[in-house]
GROMACS .gro file of C-alpha atoms in nm:
model
  147
    1UNK     CA    1   1.234  -1.446  -4.711
    2UNK     CA    2   1.358  -1.086  -4.751
    3UNK     CA    3   1.022  -0.966  -4.775
    4UNK     CA    4   0.892  -1.114  -4.469
    5UNK     CA    5   1.193  -0.989  -4.267
    6UNK     CA    6   1.113  -0.640  -4.408
    7UNK     CA    7   0.746  -0.667  -4.312
    8UNK     CA    8   0.840  -0.792  -3.959
    9UNK     CA    9   1.073  -0.503  -3.910
   10UNK     CA   10   0.800  -0.251  -4.029
   11UNK     CA   11   0.554  -0.398  -3.795
   12UNK     CA   12   0.807  -0.378  -3.507
   13UNK     CA   13   0.899  -0.026  -3.604
   14UNK     CA   14   0.542   0.090  -3.595
   15UNK     CA   15   0.469  -0.082  -3.266
   16UNK     CA   16   0.783   0.094  -3.102
   17UNK     CA   17   0.652   0.431  -3.247
   18UNK     CA   18   0.305   0.364  -3.108
   19UNK     CA   19   0.415   0.263  -2.767
   20UNK     CA   20   0.635   0.561  -2.744
   21UNK     CA   21   0.369   0.790  -2.798
   22UNK     CA   22   0.100   0.632  -2.551
   23UNK     CA   23   0.225   0.802  -2.260
   24UNK     CA   24   0.174   1.132  -2.430
   25UNK     CA   25  -0.189   1.074  -2.494
   26UNK     CA   26  -0.410   1.216  -2.220
   27UNK     CA   27  -0.723   1.019  -2.093
   28UNK     CA   28  -0.995   1.264  -2.031
   29UNK     CA   29  -1.182   1.255  -1.687
   30UNK     CA   30  -1.525   1.096  -1.719
   31UNK     CA   31  -1.805   1.367  -1.656
   32UNK     CA   32  -2.046   1.312  -1.351
   33UNK     CA   33  -2.315   1.512  -1.245
   34UNK     CA   34  -2.612   1.534  -0.961
   35UNK     CA   35  -2.911   1.376  -1.111
   36UNK     CA   36  -3.145   1.421  -0.809
   37UNK     CA   37  -3.134   1.556  -0.456
   38UNK     CA   38  -3.398   1.542  -0.185
   39UNK     CA   39  -3.463   1.571   0.176
   40UNK     CA   40  -3.692   1.372   0.367
   41UNK     CA   41  -3.824   1.341   0.743
   42UNK     CA   42  -3.748   0.977   0.874
   43UNK     CA   43  -3.839   1.010   1.231
   44UNK     CA   44  -4.202   0.861   1.195
   45UNK     CA   45  -4.156   0.592   1.469
   46UNK     CA   46  -4.337   0.678   1.797
   47UNK     CA   47  -4.031   0.558   1.986
   48UNK     CA   48  -3.766   0.677   1.742
   49UNK     CA   49  -3.572   0.995   1.723
   50UNK     CA   50  -3.662   1.280   1.476
   51UNK     CA   51  -3.425   1.270   1.188
   52UNK     CA   52  -3.388   1.471   0.845
   53UNK     CA   53  -3.205   1.289   0.582
   54UNK     CA   54  -3.064   1.394   0.248
   55UNK     CA   55  -3.027   1.192  -0.064
   56UNK     CA   56  -2.793   1.266  -0.360
   57UNK     CA   57  -2.795   1.065  -0.679
   58UNK     CA   58  -2.475   1.097  -0.890
   59UNK     CA   59  -2.464   0.971  -1.256
   60UNK     CA   60  -2.214   0.987  -1.539
   61UNK     CA   61  -2.299   1.110  -1.905
   62UNK     CA   62  -2.400   0.771  -2.003
   63UNK     CA   63  -2.673   0.775  -1.725
   64UNK     CA   64  -2.496   0.500  -1.537
   65UNK     CA   65  -2.481   0.539  -1.144
   66UNK     CA   66  -2.133   0.637  -1.007
   67UNK     CA   67  -2.040   0.451  -0.681
   68UNK     CA   68  -1.743   0.557  -0.484
   69UNK     CA   69  -1.776   0.925  -0.545
   70UNK     CA   70  -1.758   1.160  -0.242
   71UNK     CA   71  -2.024   1.411  -0.234
   72UNK     CA   72  -1.985   1.750  -0.035
   73UNK     CA   73  -2.302   1.935   0.070
   74UNK     CA   74  -2.412   2.231   0.296
   75UNK     CA   75  -2.729   2.236   0.497
   76UNK     CA   76  -2.921   2.548   0.553
   77UNK     CA   77  -3.116   2.460   0.907
   78UNK     CA   78  -3.443   2.626   1.013
   79UNK     CA   79  -3.284   2.891   1.204
   80UNK     CA   80  -3.100   3.005   0.907
   81UNK     CA   81  -2.749   2.876   1.015
   82UNK     CA   82  -2.525   2.681   0.779
   83UNK     CA   83  -2.406   2.334   0.851
   84UNK     CA   84  -2.144   2.177   0.662
   85UNK     CA   85  -2.073   1.797   0.735
   86UNK     CA   86  -1.705   1.767   0.828
   87UNK     CA   87  -1.651   1.494   0.575
   88UNK     CA   88  -1.817   1.423   0.241
   89UNK     CA   89  -2.032   1.104   0.193
   90UNK     CA   90  -1.945   0.826  -0.037
   91UNK     CA   91  -2.204   0.716  -0.303
   92UNK     CA   92  -2.297   0.342  -0.284
   93UNK     CA   93  -2.332   0.135  -0.559
   94UNK     CA   94  -2.629   0.284  -0.670
   95UNK     CA   95  -2.474   0.614  -0.688
   96UNK     CA   96  -2.657   0.725  -0.375
   97UNK     CA   97  -2.502   0.941  -0.091
   98UNK     CA   98  -2.706   0.969   0.215
   99UNK     CA   99  -2.675   1.260   0.458
  100UNK     CA  100  -2.825   1.172   0.788
  101UNK     CA  101  -2.856   1.206   1.151
  102UNK     CA  102  -2.974   1.571   1.149
  103UNK     CA  103  -3.232   1.738   1.344
  104UNK     CA  104  -3.261   2.104   1.439
  105UNK     CA  105  -3.649   2.142   1.512
  106UNK     CA  106  -3.906   2.229   1.301
  107UNK     CA  107  -3.895   2.470   0.990
  108UNK     CA  108  -3.716   2.467   0.660
  109UNK     CA  109  -3.399   2.235   0.569
  110UNK     CA  110  -3.229   2.289   0.254
  111UNK     CA  111  -2.938   2.066   0.140
  112UNK     CA  112  -2.709   2.195  -0.155
  113UNK     CA  113  -2.450   2.020  -0.301
  114UNK     CA  114  -2.116   2.197  -0.312
  115UNK     CA  115  -1.883   1.947  -0.491
  116UNK     CA  116  -1.851   1.585  -0.602
  117UNK     CA  117  -1.505   1.424  -0.632
  118UNK     CA  118  -1.362   1.064  -0.746
  119UNK     CA  119  -1.028   0.986  -0.901
  120UNK     CA  120  -1.042   0.981  -1.273
  121UNK     CA  121  -1.385   1.162  -1.283
  122UNK     CA  122  -1.467   1.526  -1.326
  123UNK     CA  123  -1.765   1.688  -1.152
  124UNK     CA  124  -1.944   1.885  -1.441
  125UNK     CA  125  -2.207   2.129  -1.278
  126UNK     CA  126  -2.321   2.225  -1.642
  127UNK     CA  127  -2.470   1.861  -1.654
  128UNK     CA  128  -2.681   1.893  -1.346
  129UNK     CA  129  -3.061   1.852  -1.407
  130UNK     CA  130  -3.206   2.197  -1.340
  131UNK     CA  131  -3.305   2.244  -0.975
  132UNK     CA  132  -3.140   1.932  -0.860
  133UNK     CA  133  -2.840   2.036  -0.688
  134UNK     CA  134  -3.045   2.172  -0.386
  135UNK     CA  135  -3.346   2.013  -0.206
  136UNK     CA  136  -3.594   2.159   0.057
  137UNK     CA  137  -3.825   2.016   0.299
  138UNK     CA  138  -4.050   2.206   0.531
  139UNK     CA  139  -4.124   2.066   0.867
  140UNK     CA  140  -4.444   2.255   0.967
  141UNK     CA  141  -4.468   2.354   1.346
  142UNK     CA  142  -4.802   2.222   1.384
  143UNK     CA  143  -4.680   1.861   1.312
  144UNK     CA  144  -4.600   1.645   1.618
  145UNK     CA  145  -4.381   1.345   1.538
  146UNK     CA  146  -4.475   1.052   1.712
  147UNK     CA  147  -4.826   1.161   1.825
   0.00000   0.00000   0.00000
């Protein structure tokens, strides 16, 4: 009986020590990165407006798609001007952020990711696939959408 009681006390003491140490243990943020970015022209309908769309795919180190991350980016427009959307774009359940409703005429469009945020996650730029944080699309002036 005495041995059993000592065993219970030892287990209880071990649990108390472990529980008091848990708040001191830090949980590292989960690394995420830009897997792919691309820019597309989506105004191919004869009656629809011209539109340039940017797509950014976010993944974690386990190659899982990261939904709910906020992606911030900057556009370089055909006239060389920089445009930063006023708000970041949230990724969907497939880890895809869609930057849309942009048209500034014919020429070169470049979308570059500047930051990615999500609580409990860390954007690790060193994990980005080479050349995937920026994407470029050339809309040649000889192309006439809708004709």
